[in-house]
CSV table of N, CA and C in Angstrom, one decimal:
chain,number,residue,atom,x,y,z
A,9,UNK,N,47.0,-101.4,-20.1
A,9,UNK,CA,45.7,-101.8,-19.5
A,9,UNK,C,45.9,-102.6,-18.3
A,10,UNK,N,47.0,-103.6,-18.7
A,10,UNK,CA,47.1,-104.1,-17.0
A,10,UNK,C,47.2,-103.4,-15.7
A,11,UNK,N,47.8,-102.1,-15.9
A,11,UNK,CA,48.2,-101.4,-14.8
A,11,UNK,C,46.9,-100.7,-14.2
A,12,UNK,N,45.9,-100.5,-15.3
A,12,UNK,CA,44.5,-100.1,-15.0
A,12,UNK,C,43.8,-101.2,-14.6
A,13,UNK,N,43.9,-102.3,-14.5
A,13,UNK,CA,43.0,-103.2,-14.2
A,13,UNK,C,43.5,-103.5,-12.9
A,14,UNK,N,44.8,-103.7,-12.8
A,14,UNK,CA,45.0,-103.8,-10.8
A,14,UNK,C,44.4,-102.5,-10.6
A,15,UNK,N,44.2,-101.7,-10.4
A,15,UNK,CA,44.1,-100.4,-9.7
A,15,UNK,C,42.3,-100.8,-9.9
A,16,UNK,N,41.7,-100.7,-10.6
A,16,UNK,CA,40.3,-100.9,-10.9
A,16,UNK,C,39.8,-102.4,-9.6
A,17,UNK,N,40.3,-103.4,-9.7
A,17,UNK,CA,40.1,-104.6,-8.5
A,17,UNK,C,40.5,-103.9,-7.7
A,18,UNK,N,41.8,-103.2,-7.3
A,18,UNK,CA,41.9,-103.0,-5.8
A,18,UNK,C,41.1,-102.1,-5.2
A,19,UNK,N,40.6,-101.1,-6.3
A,19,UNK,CA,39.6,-100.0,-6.0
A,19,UNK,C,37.8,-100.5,-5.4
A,20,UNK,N,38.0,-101.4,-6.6
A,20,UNK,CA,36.5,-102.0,-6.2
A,20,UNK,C,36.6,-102.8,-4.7
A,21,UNK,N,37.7,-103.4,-4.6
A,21,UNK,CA,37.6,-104.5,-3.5
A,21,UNK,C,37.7,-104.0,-2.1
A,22,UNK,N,38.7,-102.9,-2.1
A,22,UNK,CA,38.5,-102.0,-1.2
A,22,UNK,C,37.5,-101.2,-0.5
A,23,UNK,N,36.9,-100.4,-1.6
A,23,UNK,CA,35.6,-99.8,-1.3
A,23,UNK,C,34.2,-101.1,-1.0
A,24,UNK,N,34.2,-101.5,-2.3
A,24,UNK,CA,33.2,-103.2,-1.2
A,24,UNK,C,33.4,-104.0,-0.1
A,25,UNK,N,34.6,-103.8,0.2
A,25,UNK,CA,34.9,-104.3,1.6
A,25,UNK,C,35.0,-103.5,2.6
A,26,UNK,N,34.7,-102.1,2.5
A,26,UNK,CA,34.4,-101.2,3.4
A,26,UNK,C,32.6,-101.3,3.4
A,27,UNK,N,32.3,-101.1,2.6
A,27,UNK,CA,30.8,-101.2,2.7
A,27,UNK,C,30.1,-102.7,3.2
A,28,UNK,N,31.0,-103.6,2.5
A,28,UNK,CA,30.3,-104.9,3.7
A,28,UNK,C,30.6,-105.0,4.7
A,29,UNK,N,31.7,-104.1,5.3
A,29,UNK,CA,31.8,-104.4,6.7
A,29,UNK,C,30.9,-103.4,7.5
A,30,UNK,N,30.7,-102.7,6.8
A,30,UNK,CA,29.4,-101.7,7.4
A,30,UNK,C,28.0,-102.3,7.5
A,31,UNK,N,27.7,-102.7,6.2
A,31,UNK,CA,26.9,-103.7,6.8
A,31,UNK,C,26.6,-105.1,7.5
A,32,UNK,N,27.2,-105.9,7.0
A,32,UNK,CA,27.8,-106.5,7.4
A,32,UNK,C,27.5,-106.5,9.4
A,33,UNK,N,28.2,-105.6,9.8
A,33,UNK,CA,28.4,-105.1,10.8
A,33,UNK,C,26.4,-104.8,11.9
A,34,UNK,N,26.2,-104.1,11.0
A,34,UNK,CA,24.4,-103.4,10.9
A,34,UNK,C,23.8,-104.7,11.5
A,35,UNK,N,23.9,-105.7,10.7
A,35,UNK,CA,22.9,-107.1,10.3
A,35,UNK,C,23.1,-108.0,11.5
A,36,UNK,N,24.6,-108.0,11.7
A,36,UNK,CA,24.9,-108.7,12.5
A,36,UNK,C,24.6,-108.1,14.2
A,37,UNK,N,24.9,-106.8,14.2
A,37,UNK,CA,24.1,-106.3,15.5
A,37,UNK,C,22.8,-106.6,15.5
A,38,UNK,N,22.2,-106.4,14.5
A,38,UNK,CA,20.3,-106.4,14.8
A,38,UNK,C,20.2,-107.7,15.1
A,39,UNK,N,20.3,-108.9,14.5
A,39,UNK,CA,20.4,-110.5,14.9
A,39,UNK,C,21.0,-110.4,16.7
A,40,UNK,N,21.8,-110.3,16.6
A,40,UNK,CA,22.2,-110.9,18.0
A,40,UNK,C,21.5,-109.5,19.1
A,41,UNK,N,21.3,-108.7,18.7
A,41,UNK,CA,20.2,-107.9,19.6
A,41,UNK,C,18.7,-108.5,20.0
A,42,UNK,N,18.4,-109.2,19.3
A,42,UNK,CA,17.3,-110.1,19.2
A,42,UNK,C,17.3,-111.0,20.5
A,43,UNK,N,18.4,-111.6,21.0
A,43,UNK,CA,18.4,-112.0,22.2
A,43,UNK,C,18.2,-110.9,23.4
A,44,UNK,N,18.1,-109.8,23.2
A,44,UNK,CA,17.4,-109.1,24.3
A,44,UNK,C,16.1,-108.7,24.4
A,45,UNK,N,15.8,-109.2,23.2
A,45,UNK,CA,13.9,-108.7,23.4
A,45,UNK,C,12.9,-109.2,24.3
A,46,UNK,N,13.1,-110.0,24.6
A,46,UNK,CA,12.3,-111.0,25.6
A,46,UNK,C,13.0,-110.7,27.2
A,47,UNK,N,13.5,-110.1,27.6
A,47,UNK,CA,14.2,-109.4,29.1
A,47,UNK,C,13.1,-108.6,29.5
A,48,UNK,N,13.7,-107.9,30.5
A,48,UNK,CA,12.8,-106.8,30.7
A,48,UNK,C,13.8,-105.5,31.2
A,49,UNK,N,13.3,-104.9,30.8
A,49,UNK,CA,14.1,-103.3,30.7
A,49,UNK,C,15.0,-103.0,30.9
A,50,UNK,N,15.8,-103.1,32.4
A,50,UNK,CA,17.1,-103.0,32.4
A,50,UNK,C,17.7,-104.0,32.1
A,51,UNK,N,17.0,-105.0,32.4
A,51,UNK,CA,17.9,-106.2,31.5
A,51,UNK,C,18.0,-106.2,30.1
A,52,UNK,N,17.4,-105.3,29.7
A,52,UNK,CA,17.6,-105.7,28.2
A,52,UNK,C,18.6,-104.7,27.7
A,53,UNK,N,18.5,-103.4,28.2
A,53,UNK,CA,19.6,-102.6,28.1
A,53,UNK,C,21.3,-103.2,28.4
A,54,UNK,N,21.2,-103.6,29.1
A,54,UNK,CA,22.3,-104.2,29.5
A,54,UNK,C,23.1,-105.7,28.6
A,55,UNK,N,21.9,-106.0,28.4
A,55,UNK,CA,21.8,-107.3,27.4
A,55,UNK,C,22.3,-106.6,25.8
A,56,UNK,N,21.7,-105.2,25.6
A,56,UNK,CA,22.3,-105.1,24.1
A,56,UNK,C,23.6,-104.1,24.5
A,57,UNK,N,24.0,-103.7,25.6
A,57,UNK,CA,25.0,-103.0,25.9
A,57,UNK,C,26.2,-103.9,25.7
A,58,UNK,N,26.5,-105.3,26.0
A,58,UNK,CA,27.5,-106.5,26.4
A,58,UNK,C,27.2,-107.0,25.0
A,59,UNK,N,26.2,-107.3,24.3
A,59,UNK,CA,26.3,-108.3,22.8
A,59,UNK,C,26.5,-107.2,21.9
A,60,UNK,N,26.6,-105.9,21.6
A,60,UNK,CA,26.4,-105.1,20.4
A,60,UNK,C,27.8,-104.9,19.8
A,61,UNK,N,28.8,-104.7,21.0
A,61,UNK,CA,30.4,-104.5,20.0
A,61,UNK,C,31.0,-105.7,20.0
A,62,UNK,N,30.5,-107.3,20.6
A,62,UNK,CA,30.5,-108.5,20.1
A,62,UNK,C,30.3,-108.8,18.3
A,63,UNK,N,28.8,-108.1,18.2
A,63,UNK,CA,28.1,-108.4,17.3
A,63,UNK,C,28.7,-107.7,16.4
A,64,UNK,N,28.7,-106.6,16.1
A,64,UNK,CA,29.6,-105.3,15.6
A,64,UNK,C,31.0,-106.2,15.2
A,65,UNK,N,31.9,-106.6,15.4
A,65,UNK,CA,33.1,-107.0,15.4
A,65,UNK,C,32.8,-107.9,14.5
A,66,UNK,N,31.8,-108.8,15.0
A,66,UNK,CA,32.3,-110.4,14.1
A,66,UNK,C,31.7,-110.2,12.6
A,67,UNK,N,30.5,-109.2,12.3
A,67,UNK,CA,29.9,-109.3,11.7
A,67,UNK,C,30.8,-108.0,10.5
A,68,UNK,N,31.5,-107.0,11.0
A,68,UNK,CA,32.5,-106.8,10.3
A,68,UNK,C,33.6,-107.1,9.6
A,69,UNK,N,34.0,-107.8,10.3
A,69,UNK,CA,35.0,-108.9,9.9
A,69,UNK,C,34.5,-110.2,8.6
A,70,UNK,N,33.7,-110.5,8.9
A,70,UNK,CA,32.7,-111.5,7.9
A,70,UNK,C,32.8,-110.5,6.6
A,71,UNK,N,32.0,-109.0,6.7
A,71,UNK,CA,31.7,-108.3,5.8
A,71,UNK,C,32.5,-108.1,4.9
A,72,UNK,N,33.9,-107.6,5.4
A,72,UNK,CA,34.8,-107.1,4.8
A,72,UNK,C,35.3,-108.2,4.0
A,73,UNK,N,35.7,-109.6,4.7
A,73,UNK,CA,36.2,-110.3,4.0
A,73,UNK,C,35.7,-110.6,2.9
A,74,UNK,N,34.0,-110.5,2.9
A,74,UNK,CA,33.0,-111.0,1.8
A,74,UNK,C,33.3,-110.1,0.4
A,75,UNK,N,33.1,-108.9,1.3
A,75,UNK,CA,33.4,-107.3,0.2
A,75,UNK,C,33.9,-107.5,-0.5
A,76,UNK,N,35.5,-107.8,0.1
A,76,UNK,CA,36.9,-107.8,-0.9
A,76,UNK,C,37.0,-108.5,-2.1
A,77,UNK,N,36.1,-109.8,-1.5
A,77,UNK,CA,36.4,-110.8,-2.7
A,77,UNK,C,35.3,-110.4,-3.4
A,78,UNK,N,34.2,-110.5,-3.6
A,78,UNK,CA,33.6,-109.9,-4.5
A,78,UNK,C,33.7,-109.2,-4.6
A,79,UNK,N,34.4,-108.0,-4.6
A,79,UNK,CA,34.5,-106.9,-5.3
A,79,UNK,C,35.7,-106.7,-6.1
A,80,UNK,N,37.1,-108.0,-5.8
A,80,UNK,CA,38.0,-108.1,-6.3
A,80,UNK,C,37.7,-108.9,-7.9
A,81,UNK,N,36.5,-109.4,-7.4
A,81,UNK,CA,35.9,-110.7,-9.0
A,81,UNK,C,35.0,-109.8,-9.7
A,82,UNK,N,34.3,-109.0,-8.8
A,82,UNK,CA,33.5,-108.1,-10.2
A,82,UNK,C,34.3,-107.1,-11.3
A,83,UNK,N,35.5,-106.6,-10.1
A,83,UNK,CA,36.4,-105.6,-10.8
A,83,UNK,C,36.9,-106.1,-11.7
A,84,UNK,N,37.4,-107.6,-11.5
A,84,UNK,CA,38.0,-108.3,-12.8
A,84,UNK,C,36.9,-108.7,-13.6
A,85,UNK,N,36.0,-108.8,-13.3
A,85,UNK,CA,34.7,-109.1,-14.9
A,85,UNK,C,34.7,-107.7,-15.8
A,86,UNK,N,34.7,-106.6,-14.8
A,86,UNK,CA,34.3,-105.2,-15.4
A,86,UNK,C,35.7,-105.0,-16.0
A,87,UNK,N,36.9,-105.4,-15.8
A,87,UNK,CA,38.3,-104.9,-16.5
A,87,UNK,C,38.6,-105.9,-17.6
A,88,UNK,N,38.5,-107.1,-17.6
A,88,UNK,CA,38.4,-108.2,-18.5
A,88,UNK,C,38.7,-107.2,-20.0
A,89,UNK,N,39.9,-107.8,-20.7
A,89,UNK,CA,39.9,-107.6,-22.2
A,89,UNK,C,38.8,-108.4,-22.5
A,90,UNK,N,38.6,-107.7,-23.9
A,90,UNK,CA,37.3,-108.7,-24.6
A,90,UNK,C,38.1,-109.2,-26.0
């Protein structure tokens, strides 16, 4: 069972740490996009051109890290002997 239960955490923590960096990633662009609403047109284009793979980056990074761990603690609640 142990050898199922690493594989079960690494699986979960992996795949939830791809999906929170995805979003993760989403969230954090739309937020810091928000400082270009108030520009006007080409400024604003330009404005989300220069903040979005800022925003993109950090907010992936955040995600993933968050993912892993919780997905490494749920795998172990769900693999837990009883």
């Amino acid at each position: 069972m142990s050898k199922n239960r690493v594989l079960i955490c690494s699986f979960l923590a992996i795949l939830s740490g791809f999906a929170g960096g995805y979003v993760g990633g989403q969230i954090n662009s739309y937020f810091h996009s928000q400082k270009c609403e108030n520009k006007q047109w080409g400024a604003k284009q330009m404005c989300q051109i220069v903040v979005t793979p800022g925003a993109m980056w950090q907010g992936s990074i955040s995600g993933i890290w968050t993912g892993t761990i919780l997905g490494a603690f749920f795998g172990g609640l769900v693999s837990r002997q009883k």
